[in-house]
XYZ file of N, CA and C in Angstrom:
414
model
N -16.128 -44.481 -52.821
C -17.395 -44.404 -52.008
C -17.168 -43.370 -51.223
N -18.357 -42.427 -50.729
C -18.302 -41.417 -49.977
C -18.576 -42.051 -48.500
N -17.845 -41.605 -47.587
C -18.438 -41.874 -46.259
C -19.639 -41.058 -45.749
N -20.652 -41.306 -45.643
C -21.899 -40.851 -45.145
C -21.608 -40.613 -43.575
N -21.584 -39.750 -42.759
C -21.333 -39.649 -41.408
C -22.646 -39.977 -40.521
N -23.533 -39.181 -41.036
C -25.016 -39.678 -40.381
C -25.879 -39.283 -41.346
N -27.084 -39.752 -41.447
C -28.115 -39.711 -42.731
C -28.496 -37.839 -42.678
N -28.450 -37.401 -41.614
C -28.890 -35.935 -41.466
C -27.775 -34.973 -41.384
N -26.678 -35.401 -41.497
C -25.386 -34.648 -41.494
C -25.223 -33.868 -42.754
N -24.940 -32.289 -42.465
C -24.878 -31.459 -43.709
C -23.537 -32.028 -44.467
N -23.603 -31.710 -45.613
C -22.387 -31.972 -46.546
C -21.362 -30.757 -46.226
N -20.090 -31.060 -46.254
C -19.062 -29.997 -45.959
C -18.785 -29.680 -44.348
N -19.168 -30.634 -43.805
C -18.674 -30.160 -42.381
C -17.469 -29.897 -41.887
N -16.952 -29.137 -41.107
C -15.558 -28.746 -40.981
C -14.546 -30.107 -40.635
N -13.371 -29.901 -40.379
C -12.561 -31.053 -40.248
C -12.783 -31.807 -38.874
N -12.703 -30.823 -37.951
C -12.950 -31.244 -36.473
C -13.920 -31.971 -36.097
N -15.237 -31.496 -36.805
C -16.609 -32.119 -36.591
C -16.491 -33.518 -37.416
N -15.946 -33.587 -38.528
C -15.768 -34.884 -39.106
C -14.853 -35.959 -38.358
N -13.840 -35.357 -37.816
C -12.888 -36.171 -37.089
C -13.685 -36.807 -35.853
N -14.380 -35.987 -35.232
C -15.039 -36.338 -33.920
C -16.125 -37.444 -34.381
N -16.783 -37.230 -35.369
C -17.911 -38.020 -35.898
C -17.228 -39.493 -36.254
N -16.160 -39.564 -37.009
C -15.552 -40.620 -37.383
C -14.998 -41.634 -36.160
N -14.424 -40.670 -35.292
C -13.939 -41.359 -34.128
C -14.894 -41.883 -33.280
N -16.207 -41.360 -33.122
C -17.302 -41.888 -32.530
C -17.838 -43.204 -33.086
N -17.865 -43.194 -34.342
C -18.325 -44.606 -34.976
C -17.224 -45.617 -34.623
N -15.825 -45.364 -34.590
C -14.982 -46.403 -34.345
C -15.057 -46.796 -32.835
N -15.415 -46.196 -32.111
C -15.448 -46.285 -30.726
C -16.673 -47.219 -30.359
N -17.645 -47.291 -31.082
C -18.749 -48.248 -31.085
C -18.712 -49.630 -31.536
N -17.521 -49.887 -32.555
C -17.555 -51.210 -33.115
C -16.545 -51.127 -34.134
N -16.402 -52.423 -34.846
C -15.514 -52.599 -35.825
C -16.074 -52.116 -37.333
N -15.820 -51.064 -37.622
C -16.648 -50.385 -38.807
C -15.299 -49.994 -39.836
N -15.187 -50.913 -40.690
C -13.953 -50.740 -41.698
C -14.224 -49.535 -42.576
N -15.179 -49.234 -42.865
C -15.223 -48.019 -43.699
C -15.076 -46.780 -43.021
N -15.510 -46.648 -41.562
C -15.149 -45.621 -40.828
C -13.591 -45.610 -40.414
N -12.923 -46.914 -40.361
C -11.497 -46.979 -40.381
C -10.621 -46.432 -41.440
N -11.378 -46.539 -42.631
C -10.611 -46.229 -43.919
C -10.972 -44.774 -43.944
N -12.132 -44.174 -43.626
C -12.416 -42.685 -43.578
C -11.487 -42.038 -42.439
N -11.228 -42.564 -41.459
C -10.307 -41.811 -40.337
C -8.942 -41.855 -40.957
N -8.331 -42.883 -41.681
C -6.968 -42.943 -42.070
C -7.145 -41.769 -43.353
N -7.948 -41.665 -44.053
C -8.190 -40.835 -45.205
C -8.217 -39.312 -44.620
N -8.932 -39.130 -43.667
C -9.108 -37.761 -42.913
C -7.646 -37.576 -42.331
N -7.058 -38.385 -41.668
C -5.837 -37.987 -41.085
C -4.507 -37.556 -42.291
N -4.794 -38.325 -43.343
C -3.755 -38.074 -44.372
C -4.085 -36.781 -45.148
N -5.288 -36.290 -44.879
C -5.775 -34.969 -45.666
C -5.055 -33.867 -44.742
N -5.149 -34.288 -43.365
C -4.533 -33.180 -42.451
C -3.024 -33.224 -42.768
N -2.317 -34.131 -43.125
C -0.846 -34.132 -43.396
C -0.747 -33.403 -44.430
N -1.555 -33.924 -45.673
C -1.351 -32.984 -47.008
C -1.317 -31.526 -46.824
N -2.218 -31.083 -46.173
C -2.652 -29.666 -45.917
C -1.540 -28.846 -45.121
N -1.070 -29.666 -43.934
C -0.201 -28.934 -42.901
C 1.339 -29.404 -43.028
N 1.644 -30.310 -44.043
C 2.904 -30.535 -44.001
C 3.811 -29.099 -44.343
N 4.946 -29.203 -43.853
C 5.601 -27.866 -44.212
C 5.508 -26.942 -43.109
N 4.471 -27.027 -42.197
C 4.149 -25.947 -41.317
C 5.155 -26.401 -39.808
N 5.610 -27.563 -39.661
C 6.168 -28.326 -38.628
C 6.676 -29.628 -39.035
N 7.917 -29.654 -38.656
C 8.561 -31.092 -39.318
C 7.783 -32.356 -38.433
N 7.060 -32.105 -37.468
C 6.198 -33.069 -36.820
C 5.209 -33.909 -37.755
N 4.593 -32.849 -38.803
C 3.687 -33.362 -39.564
C 4.352 -34.444 -40.647
N 5.542 -34.256 -40.852
C 6.304 -34.967 -41.844
C 6.476 -36.219 -41.173
N 6.753 -36.444 -39.970
C 7.069 -37.743 -39.291
C 5.629 -38.362 -39.090
N 4.613 -37.624 -38.908
C 3.502 -38.096 -38.775
C 2.896 -38.752 -40.207
N 3.339 -38.033 -41.112
C 2.806 -38.444 -42.536
C 3.518 -39.622 -42.957
N 4.681 -39.957 -42.614
C 5.417 -41.127 -42.785
C 4.836 -42.296 -42.306
N 4.431 -42.279 -41.207
C 3.848 -43.252 -40.528
C 2.595 -43.760 -41.145
N 1.619 -42.778 -41.411
C 0.257 -43.089 -42.127
C 0.387 -43.592 -43.380
N 1.228 -43.019 -44.051
C 1.563 -43.573 -45.375
C 1.657 -45.216 -45.339
N 2.796 -45.433 -44.476
C 3.019 -46.800 -44.405
C 1.831 -47.841 -43.937
N 1.062 -47.145 -42.983
C -0.229 -47.855 -42.530
C -1.243 -47.907 -43.662
N -1.189 -46.976 -44.407
C -2.166 -47.100 -45.667
C -1.943 -48.096 -46.579
N -0.588 -48.175 -47.029
C 0.041 -49.218 -47.841
C -0.230 -50.335 -47.616
N 0.063 -50.806 -46.202
C -0.225 -52.100 -45.676
C -1.604 -52.530 -45.374
N -2.372 -51.647 -44.983
C -3.637 -52.023 -44.340
C -5.029 -51.674 -45.124
N -4.769 -50.522 -46.014
C -5.969 -49.848 -46.540
C -5.860 -49.810 -48.044
N -4.869 -50.598 -48.598
C -4.767 -50.450 -49.927
C -6.153 -50.783 -50.867
N -7.059 -51.509 -50.379
C -8.236 -51.848 -50.929
C -9.337 -50.927 -50.468
N -9.196 -49.821 -49.882
C -9.989 -48.595 -49.523
C -9.837 -47.521 -50.065
N -9.135 -47.238 -51.272
C -8.854 -46.321 -51.745
C -10.019 -45.333 -52.214
N -11.125 -45.988 -52.378
C -12.577 -45.305 -52.745
C -13.183 -44.675 -51.726
N -12.840 -44.695 -50.431
C -13.256 -43.968 -49.291
C -13.079 -42.723 -49.424
N -13.779 -41.679 -49.343
C -13.814 -40.301 -49.460
C -14.536 -39.774 -48.170
N -14.124 -38.936 -47.585
C -14.916 -38.028 -46.208
C -15.194 -36.745 -46.873
N -16.505 -36.411 -46.868
C -16.936 -35.201 -47.237
C -16.659 -34.340 -46.161
N -15.734 -33.470 -46.094
C -15.277 -32.648 -45.156
C -14.504 -31.458 -45.371
N -14.531 -30.315 -44.768
C -13.544 -29.395 -45.226
C -12.037 -29.744 -44.681
N -11.016 -29.288 -45.156
C -9.700 -29.333 -45.161
C -9.362 -28.783 -43.693
N -8.385 -29.160 -42.894
C -8.169 -28.179 -41.886
C -7.265 -27.194 -42.759
N -7.458 -25.995 -42.004
C -6.942 -24.791 -42.541
C -5.669 -24.305 -41.666
N -5.565 -24.546 -40.588
C -4.285 -24.254 -39.746
C -3.816 -25.267 -38.695
N -2.554 -25.133 -38.381
C -1.915 -25.950 -37.487
C -2.345 -25.358 -36.237
N -3.302 -25.923 -35.249
C -3.443 -25.096 -34.111
C -3.771 -26.396 -33.035
N -4.018 -25.956 -31.850
C -4.523 -26.876 -30.915
C -5.609 -27.637 -31.228
N -6.682 -27.014 -31.729
C -8.106 -27.808 -32.228
C -7.798 -28.771 -33.197
N -6.866 -28.285 -34.239
C -6.768 -29.339 -35.214
C -6.071 -30.588 -34.614
N -4.790 -30.347 -34.048
C -3.874 -31.258 -33.342
C -4.831 -32.253 -32.661
N -5.936 -31.681 -31.783
C -6.590 -32.463 -30.656
C -7.348 -33.629 -31.658
N -8.267 -33.027 -32.655
C -8.926 -33.728 -33.593
C -8.433 -34.811 -34.180
N -7.083 -34.611 -34.752
C -6.291 -35.464 -35.437
C -5.739 -36.686 -34.510
N -5.194 -36.322 -33.343
C -4.614 -37.131 -32.400
C -5.783 -38.223 -31.792
N -7.075 -37.261 -31.354
C -8.041 -38.326 -30.867
C -8.569 -39.275 -32.004
N -8.599 -38.810 -33.269
C -9.157 -39.698 -34.395
C -8.140 -40.959 -34.369
N -6.982 -40.511 -34.392
C -5.958 -41.665 -34.585
C -5.823 -42.529 -33.218
N -6.074 -41.904 -32.193
C -5.872 -42.891 -31.153
C -7.155 -43.960 -31.020
N -8.389 -43.453 -31.474
C -9.399 -44.441 -31.945
C -9.169 -45.412 -32.646
N -8.513 -44.983 -33.877
C -8.124 -45.794 -34.872
C -7.110 -46.994 -34.461
N -6.231 -46.418 -33.683
C -5.211 -47.416 -33.118
C -5.937 -48.488 -32.365
N -7.068 -47.994 -31.266
C -7.769 -49.036 -30.518
C -8.620 -50.085 -31.431
N -9.015 -49.408 -32.690
C -9.652 -50.318 -33.759
C -8.671 -51.264 -34.029
N -7.524 -50.956 -34.298
C -6.475 -51.955 -34.720
C -6.129 -52.804 -33.751
N -5.931 -52.329 -32.584
C -5.869 -53.382 -31.373
C -6.941 -54.259 -31.098
N -8.102 -54.025 -31.385
C -9.121 -55.081 -31.331
C -9.032 -56.102 -32.366
N -8.693 -55.729 -33.514
C -8.543 -56.471 -34.619
C -7.196 -57.560 -34.269
N -6.223 -56.885 -33.809
C -4.858 -57.751 -33.646
C -5.280 -58.955 -32.486
N -6.289 -58.643 -31.670
C -6.582 -59.604 -30.537
C -7.840 -60.635 -31.025
N -8.427 -60.356 -32.006
C -9.318 -61.180 -33.046
C -8.748 -62.538 -33.243
N -9.233 -63.682 -32.712
C -8.784 -65.076 -32.984
C -9.112 -65.460 -34.255
N -10.066 -64.732 -34.893
C -10.609 -64.869 -36.033
C -9.824 -64.822 -37.241
N -8.558 -64.188 -37.265
C -7.674 -63.644 -38.228
C -6.714 -64.502 -38.026
N -5.830 -64.788 -39.166
C -4.379 -65.578 -39.009
C -3.324 -64.770 -38.214
N -2.386 -65.352 -37.849
C -1.274 -64.716 -36.966
C -0.720 -63.334 -37.975
N -0.473 -63.865 -39.215
C 0.206 -62.434 -39.825
C -0.814 -61.403 -40.041
N -2.005 -61.608 -40.027
C -2.876 -60.539 -40.047
C -3.104 -59.672 -38.416
N -3.030 -60.739 -37.657
C -3.086 -60.048 -36.364
C -1.757 -59.178 -36.054
N -0.572 -59.660 -36.485
C 0.731 -59.051 -36.337
C 0.391 -57.555 -37.093
N -0.013 -57.797 -38.296
C -0.038 -56.391 -39.126
C -0.770 -55.450 -38.410
N -1.972 -55.818 -37.816
C -2.844 -54.846 -37.060
C -2.326 -54.346 -36.036
N -1.426 -55.187 -35.284
C -0.740 -54.556 -34.063
C 0.262 -53.765 -34.366
N 1.048 -54.002 -35.455
C 2.030 -52.897 -36.131
C 1.427 -51.757 -36.504
N 0.223 -51.736 -37.038
C -0.487 -50.785 -37.446
C -0.762 -49.577 -36.375
N -1.355 -50.256 -35.364
C -1.794 -49.681 -34.143
C -0.434 -49.017 -33.394
N 0.549 -49.502 -33.423
C 1.736 -48.997 -32.957
C 2.406 -47.791 -33.784
N 2.155 -47.918 -35.039
C 2.500 -46.640 -36.019
C 1.561 -45.565 -35.803
N 0.512 -45.908 -35.668
C -0.578 -44.986 -35.311
C -0.428 -44.122 -34.095
N -0.028 -44.973 -33.121
C 0.587 -44.197 -31.884
C 1.724 -43.360 -31.825
N 2.842 -43.684 -32.831
C 3.730 -43.039 -33.134
C 3.424 -41.642 -33.924
N 2.603 -41.767 -34.876
C 2.011 -40.664 -35.495
C 1.350 -39.542 -34.463
N 0.709 -40.094 -33.521
C -0.044 -39.291 -32.369
C 1.258 -38.676 -31.838
N 2.177 -39.453 -31.241
C 3.301 -38.737 -30.436
C 4.077 -37.890 -31.216
N 4.183 -37.872 -32.597
C 4.866 -36.881 -33.417
C 4.221 -35.310 -33.256
N 2.620 -35.517 -33.046
C 2.150 -34.162 -32.993
C 2.055 -33.629 -31.454
N 2.245 -34.266 -30.343
C 1.883 -33.940 -29.292
C 3.150 -33.418 -28.593
């Protein structure tokens, strides 16, 4: 499934624009498709920029574990956006802002009494891992 960011959004937006748009969607509520899109976009940055700095490797390990535990049923979500082309301040800001918002999303799920204890703990652990990924890049 392709994640449509907005109905009037042009296809192929750049990476930073897509990251900002998805972060905004996550900020307004519990949107599991936007969350899966955020993780997919964050992993795309790792795939493109790994090898430029060891920080991206530490970042990627955290994301891959979160994906395996919390997003295994969302493999079909794809964000139509350009890949990041260079490791610079704009890219890192877009990625870290996106992941901070995704961590807040998981914090909200961890606090939701509608989920069982194991699910809440898993979301809490995911939020912590996302924050470690952010810390690796700053």
